[in-house]
PDB file of C-alpha atoms in Angstrom:
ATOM      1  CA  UNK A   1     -57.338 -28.205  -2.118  1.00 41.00           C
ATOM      2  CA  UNK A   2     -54.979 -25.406  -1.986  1.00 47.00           C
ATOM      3  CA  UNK A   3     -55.450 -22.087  -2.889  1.00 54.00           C
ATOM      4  CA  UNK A   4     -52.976 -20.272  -5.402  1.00 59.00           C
ATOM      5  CA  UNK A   5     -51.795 -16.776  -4.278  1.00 63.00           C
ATOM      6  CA  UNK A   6     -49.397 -14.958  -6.152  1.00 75.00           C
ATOM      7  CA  UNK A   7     -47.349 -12.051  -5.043  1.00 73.00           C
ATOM      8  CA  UNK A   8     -46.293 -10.132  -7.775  1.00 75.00           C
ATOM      9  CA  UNK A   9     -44.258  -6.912  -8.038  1.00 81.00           C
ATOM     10  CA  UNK A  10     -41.265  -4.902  -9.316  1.00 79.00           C
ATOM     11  CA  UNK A  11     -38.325  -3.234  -7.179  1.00 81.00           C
ATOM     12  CA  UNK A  12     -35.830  -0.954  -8.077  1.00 75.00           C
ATOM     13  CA  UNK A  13     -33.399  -0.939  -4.823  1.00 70.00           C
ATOM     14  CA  UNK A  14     -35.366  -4.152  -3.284  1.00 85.00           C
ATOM     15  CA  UNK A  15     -37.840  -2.117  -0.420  1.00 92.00           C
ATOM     16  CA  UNK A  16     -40.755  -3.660  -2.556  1.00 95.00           C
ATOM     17  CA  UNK A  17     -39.445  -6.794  -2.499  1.00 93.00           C
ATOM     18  CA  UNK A  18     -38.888  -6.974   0.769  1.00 95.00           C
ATOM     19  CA  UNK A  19     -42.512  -5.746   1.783  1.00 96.00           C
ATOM     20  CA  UNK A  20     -43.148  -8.982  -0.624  1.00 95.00           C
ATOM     21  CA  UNK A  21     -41.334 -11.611   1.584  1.00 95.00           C
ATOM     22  CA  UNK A  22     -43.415 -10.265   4.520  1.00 96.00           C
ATOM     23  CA  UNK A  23     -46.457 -10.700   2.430  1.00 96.00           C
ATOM     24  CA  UNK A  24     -45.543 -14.004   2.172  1.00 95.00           C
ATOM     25  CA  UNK A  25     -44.827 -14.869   5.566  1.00 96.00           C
ATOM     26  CA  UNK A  26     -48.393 -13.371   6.325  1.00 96.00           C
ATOM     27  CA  UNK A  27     -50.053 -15.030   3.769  1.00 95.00           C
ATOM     28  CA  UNK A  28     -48.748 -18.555   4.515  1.00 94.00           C
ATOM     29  CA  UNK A  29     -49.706 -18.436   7.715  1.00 95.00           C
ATOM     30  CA  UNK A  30     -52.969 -19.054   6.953  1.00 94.00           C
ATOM     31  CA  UNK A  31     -53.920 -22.942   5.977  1.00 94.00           C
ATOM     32  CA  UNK A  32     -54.142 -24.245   2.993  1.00 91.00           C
ATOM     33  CA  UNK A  33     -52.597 -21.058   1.173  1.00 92.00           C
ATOM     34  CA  UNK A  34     -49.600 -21.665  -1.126  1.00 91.00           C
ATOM     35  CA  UNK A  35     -47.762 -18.324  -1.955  1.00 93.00           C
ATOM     36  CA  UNK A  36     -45.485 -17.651  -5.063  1.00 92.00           C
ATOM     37  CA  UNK A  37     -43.542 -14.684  -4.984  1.00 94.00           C
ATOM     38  CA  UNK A  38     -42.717 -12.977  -8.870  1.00 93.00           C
ATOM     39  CA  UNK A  39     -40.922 -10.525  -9.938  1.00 92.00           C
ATOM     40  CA  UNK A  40     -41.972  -8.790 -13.336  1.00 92.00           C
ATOM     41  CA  UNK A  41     -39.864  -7.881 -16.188  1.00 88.00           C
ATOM     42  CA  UNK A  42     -36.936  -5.188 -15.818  1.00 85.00           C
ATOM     43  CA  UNK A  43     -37.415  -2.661 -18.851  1.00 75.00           C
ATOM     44  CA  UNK A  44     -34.021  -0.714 -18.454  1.00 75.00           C
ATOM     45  CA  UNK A  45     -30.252  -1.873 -19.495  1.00 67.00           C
ATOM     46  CA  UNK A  46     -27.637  -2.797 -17.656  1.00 79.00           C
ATOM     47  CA  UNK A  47     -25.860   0.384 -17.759  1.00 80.00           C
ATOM     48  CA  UNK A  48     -28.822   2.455 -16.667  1.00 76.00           C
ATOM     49  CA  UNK A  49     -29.317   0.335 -14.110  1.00 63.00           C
ATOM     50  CA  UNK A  50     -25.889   0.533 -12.805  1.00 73.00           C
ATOM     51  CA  UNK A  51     -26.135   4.326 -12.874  1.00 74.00           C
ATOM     52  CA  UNK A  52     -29.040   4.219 -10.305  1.00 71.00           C
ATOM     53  CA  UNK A  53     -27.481   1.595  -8.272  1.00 71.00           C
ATOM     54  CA  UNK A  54     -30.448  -0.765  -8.505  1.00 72.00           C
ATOM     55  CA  UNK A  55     -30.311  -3.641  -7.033  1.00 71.00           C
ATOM     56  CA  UNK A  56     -30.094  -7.160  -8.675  1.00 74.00           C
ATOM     57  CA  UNK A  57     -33.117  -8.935  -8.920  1.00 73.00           C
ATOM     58  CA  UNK A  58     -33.974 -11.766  -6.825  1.00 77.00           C
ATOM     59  CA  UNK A  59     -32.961 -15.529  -8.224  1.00 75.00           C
ATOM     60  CA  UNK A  60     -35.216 -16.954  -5.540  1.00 81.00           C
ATOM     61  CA  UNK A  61     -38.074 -14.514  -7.403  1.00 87.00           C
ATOM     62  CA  UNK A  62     -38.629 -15.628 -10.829  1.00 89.00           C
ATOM     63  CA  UNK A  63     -40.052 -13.388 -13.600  1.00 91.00           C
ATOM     64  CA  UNK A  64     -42.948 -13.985 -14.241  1.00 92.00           C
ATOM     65  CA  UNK A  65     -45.060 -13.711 -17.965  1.00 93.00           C
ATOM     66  CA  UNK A  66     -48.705 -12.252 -18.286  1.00 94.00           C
ATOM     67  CA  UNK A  67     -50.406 -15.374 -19.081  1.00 94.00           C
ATOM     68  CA  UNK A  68     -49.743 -17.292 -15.723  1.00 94.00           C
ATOM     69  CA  UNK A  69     -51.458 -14.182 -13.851  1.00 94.00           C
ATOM     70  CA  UNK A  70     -54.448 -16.692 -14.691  1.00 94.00           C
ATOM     71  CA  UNK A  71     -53.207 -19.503 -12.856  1.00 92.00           C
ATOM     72  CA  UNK A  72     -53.584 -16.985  -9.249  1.00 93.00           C
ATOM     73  CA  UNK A  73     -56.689 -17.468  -7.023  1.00 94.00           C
ATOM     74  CA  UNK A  74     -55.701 -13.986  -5.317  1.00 95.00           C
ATOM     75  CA  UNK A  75     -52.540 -11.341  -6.522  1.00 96.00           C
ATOM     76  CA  UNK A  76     -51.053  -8.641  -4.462  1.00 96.00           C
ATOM     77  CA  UNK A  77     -49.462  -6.365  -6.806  1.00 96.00           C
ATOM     78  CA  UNK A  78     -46.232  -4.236  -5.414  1.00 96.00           C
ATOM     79  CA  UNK A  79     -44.376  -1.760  -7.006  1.00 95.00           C
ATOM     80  CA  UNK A  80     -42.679   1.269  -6.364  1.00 93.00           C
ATOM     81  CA  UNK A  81     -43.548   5.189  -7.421  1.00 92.00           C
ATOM     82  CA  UNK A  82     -42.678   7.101 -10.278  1.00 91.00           C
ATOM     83  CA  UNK A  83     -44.459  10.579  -9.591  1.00 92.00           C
ATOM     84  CA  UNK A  84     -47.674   9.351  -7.945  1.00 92.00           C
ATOM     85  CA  UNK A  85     -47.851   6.399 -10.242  1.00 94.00           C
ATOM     86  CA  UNK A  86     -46.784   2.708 -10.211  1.00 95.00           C
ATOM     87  CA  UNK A  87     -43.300   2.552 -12.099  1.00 93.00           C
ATOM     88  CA  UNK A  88     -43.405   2.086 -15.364  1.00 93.00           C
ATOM     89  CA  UNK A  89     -42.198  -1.845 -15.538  1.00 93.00           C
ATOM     90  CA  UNK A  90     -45.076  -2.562 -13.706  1.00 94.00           C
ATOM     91  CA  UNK A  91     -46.988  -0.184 -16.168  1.00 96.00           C
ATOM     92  CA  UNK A  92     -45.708  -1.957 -19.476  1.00 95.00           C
ATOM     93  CA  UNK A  93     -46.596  -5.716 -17.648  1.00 95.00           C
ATOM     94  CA  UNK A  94     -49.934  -4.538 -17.163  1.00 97.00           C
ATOM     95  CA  UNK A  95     -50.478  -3.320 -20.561  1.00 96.00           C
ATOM     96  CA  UNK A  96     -49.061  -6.941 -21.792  1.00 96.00           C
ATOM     97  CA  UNK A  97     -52.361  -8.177 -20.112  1.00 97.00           C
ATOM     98  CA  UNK A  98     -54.384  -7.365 -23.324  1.00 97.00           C
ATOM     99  CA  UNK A  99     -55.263 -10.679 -24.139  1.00 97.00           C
ATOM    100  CA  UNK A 100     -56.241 -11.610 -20.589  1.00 98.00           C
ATOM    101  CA  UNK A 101     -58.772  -8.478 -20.564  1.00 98.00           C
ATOM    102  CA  UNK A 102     -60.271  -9.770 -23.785  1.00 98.00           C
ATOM    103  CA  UNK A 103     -61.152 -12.982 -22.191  1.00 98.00           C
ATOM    104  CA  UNK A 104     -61.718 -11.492 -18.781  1.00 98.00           C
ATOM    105  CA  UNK A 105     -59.621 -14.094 -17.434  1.00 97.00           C
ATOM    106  CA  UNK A 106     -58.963 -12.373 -14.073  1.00 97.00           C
ATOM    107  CA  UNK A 107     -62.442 -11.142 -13.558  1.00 97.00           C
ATOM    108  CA  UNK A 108     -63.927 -11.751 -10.238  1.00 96.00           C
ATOM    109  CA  UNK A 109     -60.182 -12.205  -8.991  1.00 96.00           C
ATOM    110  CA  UNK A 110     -59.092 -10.594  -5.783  1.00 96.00           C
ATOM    111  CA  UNK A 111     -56.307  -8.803  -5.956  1.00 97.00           C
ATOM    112  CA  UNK A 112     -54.307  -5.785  -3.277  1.00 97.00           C
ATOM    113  CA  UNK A 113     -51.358  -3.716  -3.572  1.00 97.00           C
ATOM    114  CA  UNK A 114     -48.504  -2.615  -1.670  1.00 96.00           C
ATOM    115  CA  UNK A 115     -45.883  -0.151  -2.976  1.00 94.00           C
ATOM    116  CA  UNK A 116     -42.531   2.214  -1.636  1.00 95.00           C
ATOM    117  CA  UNK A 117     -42.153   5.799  -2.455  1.00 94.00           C
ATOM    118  CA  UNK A 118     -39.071   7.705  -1.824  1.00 91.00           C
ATOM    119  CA  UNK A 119     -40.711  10.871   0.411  1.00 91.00           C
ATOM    120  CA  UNK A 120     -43.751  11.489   2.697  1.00 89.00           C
ATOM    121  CA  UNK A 121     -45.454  12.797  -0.383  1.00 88.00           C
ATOM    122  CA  UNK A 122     -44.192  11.194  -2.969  1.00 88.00           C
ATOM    123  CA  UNK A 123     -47.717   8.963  -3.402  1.00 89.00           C
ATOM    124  CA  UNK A 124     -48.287   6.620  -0.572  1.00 91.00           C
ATOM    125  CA  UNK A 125     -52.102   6.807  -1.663  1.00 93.00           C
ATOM    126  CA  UNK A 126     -52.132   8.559  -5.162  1.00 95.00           C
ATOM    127  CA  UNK A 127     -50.346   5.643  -6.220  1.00 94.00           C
ATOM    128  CA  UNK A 128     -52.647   2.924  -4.937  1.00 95.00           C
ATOM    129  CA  UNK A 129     -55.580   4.763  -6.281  1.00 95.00           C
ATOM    130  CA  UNK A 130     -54.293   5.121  -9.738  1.00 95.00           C
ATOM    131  CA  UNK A 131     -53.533   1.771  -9.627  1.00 96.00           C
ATOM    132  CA  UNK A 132     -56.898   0.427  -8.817  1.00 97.00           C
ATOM    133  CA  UNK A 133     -57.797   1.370 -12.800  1.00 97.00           C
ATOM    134  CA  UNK A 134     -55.606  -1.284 -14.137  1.00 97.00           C
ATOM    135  CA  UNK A 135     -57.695  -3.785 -11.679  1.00 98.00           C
ATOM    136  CA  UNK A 136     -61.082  -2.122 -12.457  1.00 98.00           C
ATOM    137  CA  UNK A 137     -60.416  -3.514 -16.086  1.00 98.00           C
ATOM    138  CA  UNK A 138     -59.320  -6.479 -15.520  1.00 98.00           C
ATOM    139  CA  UNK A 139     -62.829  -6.850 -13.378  1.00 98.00           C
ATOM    140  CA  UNK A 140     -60.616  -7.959 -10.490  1.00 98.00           C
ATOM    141  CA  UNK A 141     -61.719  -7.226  -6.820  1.00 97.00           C
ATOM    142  CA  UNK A 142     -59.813  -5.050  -5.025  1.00 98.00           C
ATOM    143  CA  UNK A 143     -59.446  -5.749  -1.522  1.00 97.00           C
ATOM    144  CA  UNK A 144     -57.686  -2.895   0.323  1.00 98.00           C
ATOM    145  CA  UNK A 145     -56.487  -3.717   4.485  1.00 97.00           C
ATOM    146  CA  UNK A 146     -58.430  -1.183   5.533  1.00 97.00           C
ATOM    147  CA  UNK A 147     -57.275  -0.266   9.147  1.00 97.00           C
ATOM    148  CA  UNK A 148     -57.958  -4.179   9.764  1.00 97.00           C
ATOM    149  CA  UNK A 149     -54.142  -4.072  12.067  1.00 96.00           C
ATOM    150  CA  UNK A 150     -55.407  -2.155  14.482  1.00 93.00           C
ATOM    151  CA  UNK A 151     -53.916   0.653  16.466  1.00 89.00           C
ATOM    152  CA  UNK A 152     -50.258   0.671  15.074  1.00 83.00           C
ATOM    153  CA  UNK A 153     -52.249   2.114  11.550  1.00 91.00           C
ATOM    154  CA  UNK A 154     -53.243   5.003  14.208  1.00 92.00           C
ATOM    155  CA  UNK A 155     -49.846   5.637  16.194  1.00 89.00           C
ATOM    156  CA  UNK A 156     -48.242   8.880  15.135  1.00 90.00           C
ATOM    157  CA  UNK A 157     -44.751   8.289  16.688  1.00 92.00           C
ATOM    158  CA  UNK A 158     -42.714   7.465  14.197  1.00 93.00           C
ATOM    159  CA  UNK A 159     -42.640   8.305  10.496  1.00 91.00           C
ATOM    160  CA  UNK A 160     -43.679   5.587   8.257  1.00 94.00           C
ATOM    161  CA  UNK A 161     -45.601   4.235   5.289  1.00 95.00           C
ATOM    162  CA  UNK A 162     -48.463   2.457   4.474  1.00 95.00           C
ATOM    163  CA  UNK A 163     -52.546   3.287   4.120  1.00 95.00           C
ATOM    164  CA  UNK A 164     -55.722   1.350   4.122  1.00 96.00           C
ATOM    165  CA  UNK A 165     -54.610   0.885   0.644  1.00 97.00           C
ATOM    166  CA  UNK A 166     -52.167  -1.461   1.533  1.00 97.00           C
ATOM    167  CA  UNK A 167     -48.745  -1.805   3.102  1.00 97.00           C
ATOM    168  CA  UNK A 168     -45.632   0.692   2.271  1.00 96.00           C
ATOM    169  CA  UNK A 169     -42.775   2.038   2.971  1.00 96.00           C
ATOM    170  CA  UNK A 170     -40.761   4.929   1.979  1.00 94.00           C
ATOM    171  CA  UNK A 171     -36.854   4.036   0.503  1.00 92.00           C
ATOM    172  CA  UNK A 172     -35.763   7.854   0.593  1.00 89.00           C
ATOM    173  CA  UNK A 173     -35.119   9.822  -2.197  1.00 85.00           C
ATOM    174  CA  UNK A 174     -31.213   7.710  -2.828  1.00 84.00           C
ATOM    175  CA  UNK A 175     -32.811   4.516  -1.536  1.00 86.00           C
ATOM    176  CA  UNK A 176     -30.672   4.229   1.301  1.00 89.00           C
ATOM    177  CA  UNK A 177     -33.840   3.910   4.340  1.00 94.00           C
ATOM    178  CA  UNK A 178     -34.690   0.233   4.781  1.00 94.00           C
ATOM    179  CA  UNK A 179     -38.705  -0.693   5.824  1.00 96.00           C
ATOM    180  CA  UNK A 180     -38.957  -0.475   9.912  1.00 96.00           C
ATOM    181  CA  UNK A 181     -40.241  -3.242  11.419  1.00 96.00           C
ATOM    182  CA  UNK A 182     -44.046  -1.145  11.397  1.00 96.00           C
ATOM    183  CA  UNK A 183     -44.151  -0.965   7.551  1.00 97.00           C
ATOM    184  CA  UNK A 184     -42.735  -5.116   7.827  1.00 97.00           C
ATOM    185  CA  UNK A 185     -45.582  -5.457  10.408  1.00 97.00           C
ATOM    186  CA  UNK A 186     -48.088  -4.043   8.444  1.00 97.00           C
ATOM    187  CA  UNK A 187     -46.943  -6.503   5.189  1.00 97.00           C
ATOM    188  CA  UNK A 188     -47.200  -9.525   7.199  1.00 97.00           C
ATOM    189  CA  UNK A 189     -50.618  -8.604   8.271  1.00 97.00           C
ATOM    190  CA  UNK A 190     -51.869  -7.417   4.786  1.00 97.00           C
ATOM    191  CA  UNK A 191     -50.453 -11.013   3.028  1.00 96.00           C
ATOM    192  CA  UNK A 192     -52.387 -12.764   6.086  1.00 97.00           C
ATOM    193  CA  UNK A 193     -55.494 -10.757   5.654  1.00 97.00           C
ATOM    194  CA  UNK A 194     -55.732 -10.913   2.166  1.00 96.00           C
ATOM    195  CA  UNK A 195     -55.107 -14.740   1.967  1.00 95.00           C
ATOM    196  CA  UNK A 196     -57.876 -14.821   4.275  1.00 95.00           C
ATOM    197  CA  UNK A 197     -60.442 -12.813   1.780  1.00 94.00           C
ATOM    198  CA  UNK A 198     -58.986 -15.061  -1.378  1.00 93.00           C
ATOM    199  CA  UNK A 199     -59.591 -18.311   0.697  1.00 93.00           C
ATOM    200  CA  UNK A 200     -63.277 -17.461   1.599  1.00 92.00           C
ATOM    201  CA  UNK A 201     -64.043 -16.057  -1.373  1.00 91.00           C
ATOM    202  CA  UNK A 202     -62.604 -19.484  -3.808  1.00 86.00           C
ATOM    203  CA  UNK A 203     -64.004 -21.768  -1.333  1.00 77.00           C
ATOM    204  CA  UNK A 204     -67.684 -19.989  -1.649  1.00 75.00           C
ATOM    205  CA  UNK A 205     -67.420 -20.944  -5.074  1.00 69.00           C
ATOM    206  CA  UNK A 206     -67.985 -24.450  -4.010  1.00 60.00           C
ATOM    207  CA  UNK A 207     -70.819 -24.026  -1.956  1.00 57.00           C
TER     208      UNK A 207
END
């Protein structure tokens, strides 16, 4: 029996999808995992969009609609930050959950984050944390990575992003820095880890 793992997020110049490809590596890694990747709904036009040379999205991610959230044994939600806060696409597809709060259908759920920010301070934690309100609702578990990767999460030689909240990476304030291979290290190892949790944690349910 395989276990259903979704990776959902939103990206505006692709450093959160990449962190979600890494995720995905990680996660299917372990057995018996199968990993979906999704991108949510875009919320600006065209010509907006061209203004802040955003990227396209990914063909090979489709978008994904609230109701098949459901259909997940475990979601890692990624998303980029807006002032200290997830972005607001990511925002507005949370607050299309409505009807799956009413039913608590993703209660008991796990479910992890992993986000980009575009300076040192921009919210590398705020964001996570602020996050973890939309998940408290939904009654969903939140399972952060913790320093479970060991002593790169300690190293101080290099700048990069990422917390016991979950994997990051920071695009610069134009988008032009691409992840390093720690913050890509740290992904892989979150996706893994957190596959891990969501496998013991549906197969208890049968025991």
């Amino acid at each position: 029996q395989f276990l259903y793992h979704f990776c959902r997020y939103y990206s505006t110049w692709g450093h959160v999808a990449t962190l979600a490809e890494e995720m995905k590596k990680g996660a299917d890694s372990v057995p018996g995992v199968e990993v979906t990747v999704w991108r949510v709904p875009e919320t600006l036009p065209e010509e907006v969009l061209g203004k802040m040379h955003a990227a396209p999205g990914r063909e090979d991610h489709p978008v994904i609609t609230a109701s098949q959230l459901a259909e997940a044994d475990g979601i890692l939600f990624g998303f980029p930050t807006r002032f200290g806060m997830m972005a607001a696409q990511m925002k507005a597809f949370f607050d299309s959950t409505g009807g799956l709060w009413q039913a608590q259908s993703l209660s008991g759920k796990p479910a992890g984050v992993f986000f980009a920010t575009g300076t040192q301070g921009g919210g590398q934690e705020t964001t996570a944390l602020t996050a973890v309100t939309q998940l408290t609702h939904h009654g969903m578990l939140f399972v952060p990575v913790g320093y479970t990767h060991g002593a790169g999460m300690f190293a101080m030689d290099e700048v990069k992003g990422g917390s016991p909240y979950g994997a990051g990476t920071f695009a610069g304030a134009d988008g032009s820095r691409v992840p390093s291979d720690a913050e890509l290290a740290l992904a892989a190892h979150q996706g893994k880890y957190f596959a891990g949790i969501a496998k013991k944690l549906k197969w208890s349910r049968f025991t």
